[in-house]
Coordinates of C-alpha atoms in Angstrom, one line a residue:
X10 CA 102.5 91.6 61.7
X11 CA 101.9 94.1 64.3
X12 CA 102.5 97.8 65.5
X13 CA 102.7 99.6 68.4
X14 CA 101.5 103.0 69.1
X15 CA 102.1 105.2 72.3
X16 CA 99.4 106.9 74.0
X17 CA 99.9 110.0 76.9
X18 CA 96.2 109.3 78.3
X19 CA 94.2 106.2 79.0
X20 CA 91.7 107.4 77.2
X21 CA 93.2 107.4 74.6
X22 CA 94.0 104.2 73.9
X23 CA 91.9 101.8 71.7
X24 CA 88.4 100.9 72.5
X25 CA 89.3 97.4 73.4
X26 CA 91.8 98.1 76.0
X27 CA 89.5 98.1 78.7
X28 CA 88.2 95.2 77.7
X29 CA 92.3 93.4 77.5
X30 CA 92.5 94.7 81.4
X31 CA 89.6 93.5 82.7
X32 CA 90.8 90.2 81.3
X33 CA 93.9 90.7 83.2
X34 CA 92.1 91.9 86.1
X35 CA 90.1 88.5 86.3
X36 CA 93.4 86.1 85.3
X37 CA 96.4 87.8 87.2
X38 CA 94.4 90.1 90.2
X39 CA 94.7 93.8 91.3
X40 CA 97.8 95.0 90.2
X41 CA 96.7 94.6 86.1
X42 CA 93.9 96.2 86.3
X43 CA 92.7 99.5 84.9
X44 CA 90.8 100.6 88.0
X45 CA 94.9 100.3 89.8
X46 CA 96.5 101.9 86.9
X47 CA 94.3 105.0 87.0
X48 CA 94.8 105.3 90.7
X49 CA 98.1 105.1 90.6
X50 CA 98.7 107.3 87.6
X51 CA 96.3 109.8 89.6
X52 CA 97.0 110.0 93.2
X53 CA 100.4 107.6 93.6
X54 CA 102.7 109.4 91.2
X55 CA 104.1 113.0 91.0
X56 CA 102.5 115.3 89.8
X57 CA 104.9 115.7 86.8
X58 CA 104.7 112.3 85.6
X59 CA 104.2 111.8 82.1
X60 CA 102.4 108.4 81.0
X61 CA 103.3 106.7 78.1
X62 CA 100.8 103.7 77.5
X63 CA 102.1 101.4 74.6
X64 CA 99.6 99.5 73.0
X65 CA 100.1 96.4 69.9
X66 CA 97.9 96.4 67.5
X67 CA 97.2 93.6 64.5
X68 CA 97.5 95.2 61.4
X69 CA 95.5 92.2 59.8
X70 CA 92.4 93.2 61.4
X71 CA 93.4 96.1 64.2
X72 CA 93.0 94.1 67.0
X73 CA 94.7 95.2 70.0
X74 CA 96.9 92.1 71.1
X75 CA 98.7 94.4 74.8
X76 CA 99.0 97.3 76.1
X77 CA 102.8 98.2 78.9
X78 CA 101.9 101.1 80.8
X79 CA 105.0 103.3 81.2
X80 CA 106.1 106.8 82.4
X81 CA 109.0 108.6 81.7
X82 CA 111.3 108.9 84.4
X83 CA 114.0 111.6 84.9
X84 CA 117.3 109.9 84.7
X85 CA 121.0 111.5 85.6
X86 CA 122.7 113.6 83.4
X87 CA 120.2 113.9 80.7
X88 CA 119.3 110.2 80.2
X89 CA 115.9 109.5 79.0
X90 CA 114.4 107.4 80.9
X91 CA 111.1 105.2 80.6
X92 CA 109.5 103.0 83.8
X93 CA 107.0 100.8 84.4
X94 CA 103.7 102.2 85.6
X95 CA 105.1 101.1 88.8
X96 CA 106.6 102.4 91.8
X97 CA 106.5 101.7 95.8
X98 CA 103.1 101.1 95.8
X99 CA 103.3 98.2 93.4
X100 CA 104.1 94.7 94.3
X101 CA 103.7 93.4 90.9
X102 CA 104.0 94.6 87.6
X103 CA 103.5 93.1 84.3
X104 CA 102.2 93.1 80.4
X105 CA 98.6 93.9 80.2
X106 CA 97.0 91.1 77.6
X107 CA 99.0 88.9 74.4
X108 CA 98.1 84.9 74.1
X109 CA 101.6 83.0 73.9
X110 CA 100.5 82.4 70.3
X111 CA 101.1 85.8 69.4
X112 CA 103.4 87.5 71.9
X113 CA 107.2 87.0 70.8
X114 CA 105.7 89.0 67.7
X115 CA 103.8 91.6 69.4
X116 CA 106.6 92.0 72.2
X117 CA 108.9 92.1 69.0
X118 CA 106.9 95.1 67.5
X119 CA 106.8 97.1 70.7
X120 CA 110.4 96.4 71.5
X121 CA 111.3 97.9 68.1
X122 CA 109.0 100.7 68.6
X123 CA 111.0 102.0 72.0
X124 CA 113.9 101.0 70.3
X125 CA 113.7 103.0 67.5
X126 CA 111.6 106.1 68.5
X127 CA 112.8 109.4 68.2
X128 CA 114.4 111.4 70.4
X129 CA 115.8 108.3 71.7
X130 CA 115.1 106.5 74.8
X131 CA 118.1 105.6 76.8
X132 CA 117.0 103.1 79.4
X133 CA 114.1 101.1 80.2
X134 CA 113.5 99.7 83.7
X135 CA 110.6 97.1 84.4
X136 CA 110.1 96.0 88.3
X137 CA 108.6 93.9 90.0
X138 CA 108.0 91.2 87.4
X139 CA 107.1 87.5 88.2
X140 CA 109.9 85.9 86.5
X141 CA 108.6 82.7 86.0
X142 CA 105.6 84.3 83.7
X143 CA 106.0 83.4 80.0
X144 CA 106.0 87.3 79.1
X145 CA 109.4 88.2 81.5
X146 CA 111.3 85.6 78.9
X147 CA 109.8 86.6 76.0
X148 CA 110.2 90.0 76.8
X149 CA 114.1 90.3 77.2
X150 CA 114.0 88.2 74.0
X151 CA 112.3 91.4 72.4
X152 CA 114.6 93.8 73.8
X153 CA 117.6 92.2 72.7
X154 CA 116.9 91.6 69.4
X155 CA 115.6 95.4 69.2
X156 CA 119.1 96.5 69.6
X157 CA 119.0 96.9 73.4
X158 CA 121.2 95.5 76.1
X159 CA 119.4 93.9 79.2
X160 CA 120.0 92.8 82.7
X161 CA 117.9 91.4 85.0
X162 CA 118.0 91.6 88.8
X163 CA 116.5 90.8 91.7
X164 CA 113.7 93.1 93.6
X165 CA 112.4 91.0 96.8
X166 CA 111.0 87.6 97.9
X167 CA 107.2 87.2 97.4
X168 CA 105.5 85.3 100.1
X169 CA 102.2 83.6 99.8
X170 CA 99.7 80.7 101.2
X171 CA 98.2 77.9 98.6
X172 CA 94.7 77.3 100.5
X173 CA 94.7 73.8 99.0
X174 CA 90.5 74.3 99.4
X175 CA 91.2 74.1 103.4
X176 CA 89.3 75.8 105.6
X177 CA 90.6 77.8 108.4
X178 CA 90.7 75.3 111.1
X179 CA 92.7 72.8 108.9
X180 CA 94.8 76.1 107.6
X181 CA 95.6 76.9 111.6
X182 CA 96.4 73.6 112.7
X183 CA 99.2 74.1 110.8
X184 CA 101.1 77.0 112.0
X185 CA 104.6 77.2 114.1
X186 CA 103.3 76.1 117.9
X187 CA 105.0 79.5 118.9
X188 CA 102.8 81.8 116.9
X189 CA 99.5 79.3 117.5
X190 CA 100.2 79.7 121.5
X191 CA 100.2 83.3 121.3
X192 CA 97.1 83.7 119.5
X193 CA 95.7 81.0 122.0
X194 CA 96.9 82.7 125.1
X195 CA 96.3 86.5 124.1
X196 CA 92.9 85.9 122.4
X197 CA 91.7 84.4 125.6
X198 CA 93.4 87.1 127.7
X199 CA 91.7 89.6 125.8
X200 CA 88.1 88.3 125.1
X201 CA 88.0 87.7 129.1
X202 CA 89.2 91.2 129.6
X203 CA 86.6 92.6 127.1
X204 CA 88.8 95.2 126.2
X205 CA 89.6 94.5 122.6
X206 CA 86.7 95.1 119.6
X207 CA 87.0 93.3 116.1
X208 CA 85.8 94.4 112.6
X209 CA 86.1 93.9 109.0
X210 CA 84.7 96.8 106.9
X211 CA 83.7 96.4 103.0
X212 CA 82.4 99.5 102.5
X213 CA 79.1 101.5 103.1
X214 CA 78.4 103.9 106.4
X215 CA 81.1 102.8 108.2
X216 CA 83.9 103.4 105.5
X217 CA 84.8 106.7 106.3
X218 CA 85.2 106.3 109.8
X219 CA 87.1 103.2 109.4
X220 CA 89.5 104.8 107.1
X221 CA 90.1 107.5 109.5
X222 CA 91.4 104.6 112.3
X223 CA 93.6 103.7 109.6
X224 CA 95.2 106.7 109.4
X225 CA 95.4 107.1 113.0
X226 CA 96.5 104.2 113.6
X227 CA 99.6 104.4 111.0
X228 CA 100.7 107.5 112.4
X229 CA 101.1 106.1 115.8
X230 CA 102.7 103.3 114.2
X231 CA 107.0 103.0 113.2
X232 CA 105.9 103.5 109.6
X233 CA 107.2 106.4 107.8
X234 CA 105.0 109.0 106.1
X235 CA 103.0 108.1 103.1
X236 CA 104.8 109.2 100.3
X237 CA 101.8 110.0 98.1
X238 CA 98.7 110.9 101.2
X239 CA 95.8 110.6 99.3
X240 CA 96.5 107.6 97.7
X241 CA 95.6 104.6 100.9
X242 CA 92.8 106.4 101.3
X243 CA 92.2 106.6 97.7
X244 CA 92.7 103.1 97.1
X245 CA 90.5 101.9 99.7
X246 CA 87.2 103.5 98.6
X247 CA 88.0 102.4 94.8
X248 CA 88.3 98.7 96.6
X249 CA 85.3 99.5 98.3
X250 CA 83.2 100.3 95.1
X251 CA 84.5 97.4 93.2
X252 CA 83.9 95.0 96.5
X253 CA 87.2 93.7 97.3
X254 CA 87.9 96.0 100.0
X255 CA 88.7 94.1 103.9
X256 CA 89.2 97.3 106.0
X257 CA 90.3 95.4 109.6
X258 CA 90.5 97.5 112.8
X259 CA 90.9 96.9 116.0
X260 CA 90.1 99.1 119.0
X261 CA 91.3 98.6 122.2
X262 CA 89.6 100.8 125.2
X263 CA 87.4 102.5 122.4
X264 CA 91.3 103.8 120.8
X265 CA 92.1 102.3 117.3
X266 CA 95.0 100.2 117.9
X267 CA 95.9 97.9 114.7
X268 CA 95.2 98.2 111.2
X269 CA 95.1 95.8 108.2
X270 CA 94.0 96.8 104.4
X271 CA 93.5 93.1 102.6
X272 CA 92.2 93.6 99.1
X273 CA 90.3 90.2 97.8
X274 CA 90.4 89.8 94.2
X275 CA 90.2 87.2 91.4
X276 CA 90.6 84.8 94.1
X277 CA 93.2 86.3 95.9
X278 CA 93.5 88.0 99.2
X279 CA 96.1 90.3 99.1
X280 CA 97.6 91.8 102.2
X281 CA 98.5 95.3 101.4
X282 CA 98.9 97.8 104.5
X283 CA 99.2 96.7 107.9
X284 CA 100.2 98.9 111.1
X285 CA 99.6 98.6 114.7
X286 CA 100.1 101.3 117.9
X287 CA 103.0 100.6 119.3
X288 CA 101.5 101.2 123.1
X289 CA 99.8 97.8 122.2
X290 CA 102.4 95.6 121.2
X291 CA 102.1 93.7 124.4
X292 CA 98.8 92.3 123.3
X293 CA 100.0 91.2 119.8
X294 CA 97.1 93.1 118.8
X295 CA 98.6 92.4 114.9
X296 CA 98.5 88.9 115.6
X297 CA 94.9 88.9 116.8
X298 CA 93.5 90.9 113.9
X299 CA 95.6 88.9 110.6
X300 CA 94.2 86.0 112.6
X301 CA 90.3 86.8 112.1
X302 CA 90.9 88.4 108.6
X303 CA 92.4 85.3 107.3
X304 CA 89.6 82.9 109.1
X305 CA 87.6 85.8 107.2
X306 CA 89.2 85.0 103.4
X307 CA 89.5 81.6 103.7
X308 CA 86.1 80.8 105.0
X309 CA 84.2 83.3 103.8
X310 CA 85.6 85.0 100.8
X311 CA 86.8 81.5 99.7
X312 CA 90.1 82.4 98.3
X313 CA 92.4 80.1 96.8
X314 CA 95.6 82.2 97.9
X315 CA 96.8 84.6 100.1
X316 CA 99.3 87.1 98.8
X317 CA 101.8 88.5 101.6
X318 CA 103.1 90.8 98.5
X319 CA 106.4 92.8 99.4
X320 CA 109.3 91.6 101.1
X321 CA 111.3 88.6 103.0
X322 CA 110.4 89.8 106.7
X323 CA 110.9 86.8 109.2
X324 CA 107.1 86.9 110.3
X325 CA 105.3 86.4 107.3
X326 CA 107.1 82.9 106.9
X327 CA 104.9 82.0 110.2
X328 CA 101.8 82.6 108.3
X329 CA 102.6 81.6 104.4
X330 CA 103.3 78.3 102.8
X331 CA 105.5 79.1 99.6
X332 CA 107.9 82.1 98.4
X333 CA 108.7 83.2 94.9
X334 CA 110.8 85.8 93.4
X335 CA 110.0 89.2 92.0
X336 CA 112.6 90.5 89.9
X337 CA 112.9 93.6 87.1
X338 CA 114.2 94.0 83.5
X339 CA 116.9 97.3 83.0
X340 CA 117.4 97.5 78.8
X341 CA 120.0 99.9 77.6
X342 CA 119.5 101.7 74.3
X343 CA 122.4 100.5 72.0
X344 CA 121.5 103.1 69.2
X345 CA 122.3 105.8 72.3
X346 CA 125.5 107.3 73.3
X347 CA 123.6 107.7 76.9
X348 CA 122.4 104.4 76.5
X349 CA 125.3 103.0 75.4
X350 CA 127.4 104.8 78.7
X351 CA 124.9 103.6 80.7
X352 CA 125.2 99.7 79.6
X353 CA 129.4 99.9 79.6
X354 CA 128.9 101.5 83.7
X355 CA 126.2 98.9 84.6
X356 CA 127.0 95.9 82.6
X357 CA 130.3 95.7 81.8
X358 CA 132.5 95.2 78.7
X359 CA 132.4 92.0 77.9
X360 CA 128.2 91.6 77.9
X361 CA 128.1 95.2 76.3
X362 CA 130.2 93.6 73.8
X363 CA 127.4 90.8 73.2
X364 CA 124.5 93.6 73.0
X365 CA 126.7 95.1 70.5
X366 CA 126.9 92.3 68.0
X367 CA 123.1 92.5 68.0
X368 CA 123.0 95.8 67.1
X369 CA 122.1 95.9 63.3
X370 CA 124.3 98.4 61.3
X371 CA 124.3 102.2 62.0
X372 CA 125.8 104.6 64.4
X373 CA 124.7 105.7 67.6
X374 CA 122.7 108.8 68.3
X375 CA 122.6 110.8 70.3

């Protein structure tokens, strides 16, 4: 049997919770572990965010078996709302922790516990989830039987590169001959020109002033305002203390003129941020610098993927081998008249019909 308790702090969840997210940290990469959580919670959020951290314990032996970070959310008209611990920054999402053995009861418990709490919840969303993880099934199992109706739906196309233990010469030699001629013809053009300068940063003196390209570089760039400012920078000096931090710039004349923000971890070299100046678009300036960050990962950093993270744009099939989905989980609160609106406008009758005949007895509340 287990319970689940919900926490407002991180701190305040059981001792062994760092612990469960540094084992999710080293199994499924960046976006599980506490270090992103914190950051995100602190400087990618508003500032009237509420967290609600749900953790499942063992009541055998107290053992903390997961832990779903959440916030509450303001919904329309009154409707209480909880989220993942997720939002525009995120390009993956998940539950921290629970061996298959063990998770269709622990999800069971926590399903029942934001089910059933009081005042009630009247919708949960969960985006972007990998879909094809055991959790995603096992979760809308849990939710269902808890009394809630679900949906699931589609949030974008996840594009990535299996290495296959190649190294970057093998990698390249496979590329469209459209994209390997431009990096053949404007590499050369450039290096003979002598105008363009190359780096990777990881950290140390040159962080700060590397960090400041970045910015200047994204506002010159087609890229709307951060949402959140402090939170890029932010993020790269916690990547930089933790080592997986690959700052690239390039400077063209002595002016910052491209930008990338990879962040290699557990194996992985995910490509987060990426802008260029506009004024040097004729160079493919973009091109040039993804091309030396990825000889970088492969060769260097060893990875065993590259992660293009958010979205289906055209280029990043040039540079990726495979695409998968990311998708979310909406629940509706059956035991809710808000809830129960909510599931009749976005799901119609006849699956709010189904929901309903898993509802055990008792009337809904308001």
């Amino acid at each position: 049997m287990f319970v689940a308790e919900a926490h407002t702090r991180f701190a305040d969840l059981p001792e062994q919770a760092p612990a469960l997210f540094e084992q999710a940290l080293s199994q499924r990469g960046l976006f599980f572990s506490l270090p992103w959580f914190r950051h995100l919670a602190a400087a990618g959020l508003d500032s009237d965010a509420r967290l609600r951290l749900y953790g499942v314990r063992a009541q055998s032996d107290g053992k903390l078996a997961c832990v779903l970070p959440l916030r509450e959310a303001a919904g329309r008209h009154g409707m209480r709302q909880l989220e993942g611990l997720s939002n525009w920054y995120s390009s993956l999402y998940g539950l921290i922790g629970s061996d298959e053995a063990a998770q269709h009861q622990a999800l069971a418990a926590l399903a029942a516990a934001i089910a059933a709490e009081r005042p009630r919840w009247d919708v949960l969303d969960l985006h972007p989830l990998d879909p094809d993880d055991p959790s995603f099934e096992a979760l809308l199992q849990a939710l269902r039987s808890a009394g809630m109706a679900t949906q699931r739906y589609f949030c974008f196309q996840n594009w990535y590169l299996d290495v296959a233990g190649r190294c970057y010469d093998d990698y390249a030699a496979g590329l469209p001959s459209r994209l390997k001629n431009t990096l053949k013809r404007k590499g050369r053009q450039l290096d003979k020109s002598g105008r363009a300068r190359f780096e990777i940063v990881t950290g140390g003196a040159q962080l700060e002033s590397a960090i400041a390209a970045y910015e200047q570089i994204y506002a010159a760039s087609w890229k709307s305002p951060e949402p959140a400012p402090d939170f890029m920078p932010g993020l790269m000096r916690l990547c930089a203390d933790r080592g997986w931090l690959r700052l690239g710039i390039a400077t063209v004349d002595d002016e910052p003129a491209a930008a990338q923000l990879w962040i290699v971890c557990a194996g992985v070299a995910s490509i987060y941020k990426l802008a260029y100046d506009e004024k040097f678009a004729s160079l493919s300036i973009g091109s040039l610098l993804t091309e030396r960050l990825m000889r970088h990962a492969i060769d260097v950093d060893r990875v065993r993927e590259v992660d293009y993270l958010t979205g289906d744009d055209a280029y990043k099939r040039d540079w990726m081998s495979h695409s998968r989905p990311r998708c979310g989980i909406i629940a509706f609160n059956l035991r809710s008249v808000r809830g129960i609106a909510a599931a009749a406008l976005h799901l119609g009758g006849g699956l709010l019909k189904s929901g309903w005949r898993r509802l055990r007895p008792g009337p809904a509340e308001r």
